[in-house]
């Protein structure tokens, strides 16, 4: 190759190299942009600076004003009864004393099948012992109950007056106990089914010790109404 030919070839190679460099020069800024950023096209020409995607707002975890919502709605404890009143006494569990009397009556009536209790007397010396009279309208049996064990004893014929009272009573002794203790909570000493001399009302008469005082309580044997004797 002669000298002129070599010079022409070198000039062409140099021109080609400069052209390639010009094409690659416009991407230097984009190549230097940090990871996690983006460029936005400028509507008036050129490019805008990088948009930093790391500067985002974090939502407030609080409830609107940074306060914790009150689970009860008004900051108060909900009323379990629904109306702020104490539940009815009749819906409450029976006292141990009342429950013991119910169990004693059950035992006495089961010991003499077909009968109902008409008289009850708690032993003054031993309150775990109860004397109960049960009748079927024809025969009256005295039953001693202690520790849940009923022992039938003396039996007598039921007289006409007692038979009439037995047949007329629609409120049982156990129901009368519940009515009486709902009004006058205390310790029952005696219960008797009898007709009031003044009013002629058939009722269950109670002797109940309430706060150290003996009270004469009655329960109507047909309506369940309660009251105190003067």
mmCIF file of N, CA and C in Angstrom, residues 34 40 93 112 137 174 202 207 218:
data_model
loop_
_atom_site.group_PDB
_atom_site.id
_atom_site.type_symbol
_atom_site.label_atom_id
_atom_site.label_comp_id
_atom_site.label_asym_id
_atom_site.label_seq_id
_atom_site.Cartn_x
_atom_site.Cartn_y
_atom_site.Cartn_z
ATOM 1 N N UNK A 34 -28.537 7.556 40.527
ATOM 2 C CA UNK A 34 -28.527 6.455 41.505
ATOM 3 C C UNK A 34 -29.698 5.520 41.303
ATOM 4 N N UNK A 40 -37.937 12.223 34.483
ATOM 5 C CA UNK A 40 -39.213 12.549 33.867
ATOM 6 C C UNK A 40 -38.966 13.441 32.670
ATOM 7 N N UNK A 93 -79.010 -17.183 92.537
ATOM 8 C CA UNK A 93 -78.939 -18.518 93.143
ATOM 9 C C UNK A 93 -79.471 -18.503 94.574
ATOM 10 N N UNK A 112 -92.075 -40.496 101.938
ATOM 11 C CA UNK A 112 -93.481 -40.910 102.048
ATOM 12 C C UNK A 112 -94.145 -40.523 100.723
ATOM 13 N N UNK A 137 -103.469 -35.959 102.523
ATOM 14 C CA UNK A 137 -104.863 -35.590 102.731
ATOM 15 C C UNK A 137 -105.620 -36.586 103.585
ATOM 16 N N UNK A 174 -92.433 -25.142 99.324
ATOM 17 C CA UNK A 174 -91.180 -24.721 98.703
ATOM 18 C C UNK A 174 -91.340 -23.405 97.951
ATOM 19 N N UNK A 202 -106.173 -18.568 103.906
ATOM 20 C CA UNK A 202 -105.260 -19.709 104.045
ATOM 21 C C UNK A 202 -103.861 -19.237 103.678
ATOM 22 N N UNK A 207 -91.710 -18.104 110.781
ATOM 23 C CA UNK A 207 -90.884 -17.394 111.758
ATOM 24 C C UNK A 207 -89.492 -17.312 111.144
ATOM 25 N N UNK A 218 -95.910 -13.951 106.476
ATOM 26 C CA UNK A 218 -96.893 -14.868 105.914
ATOM 27 C C UNK A 218 -96.877 -14.797 104.393
#
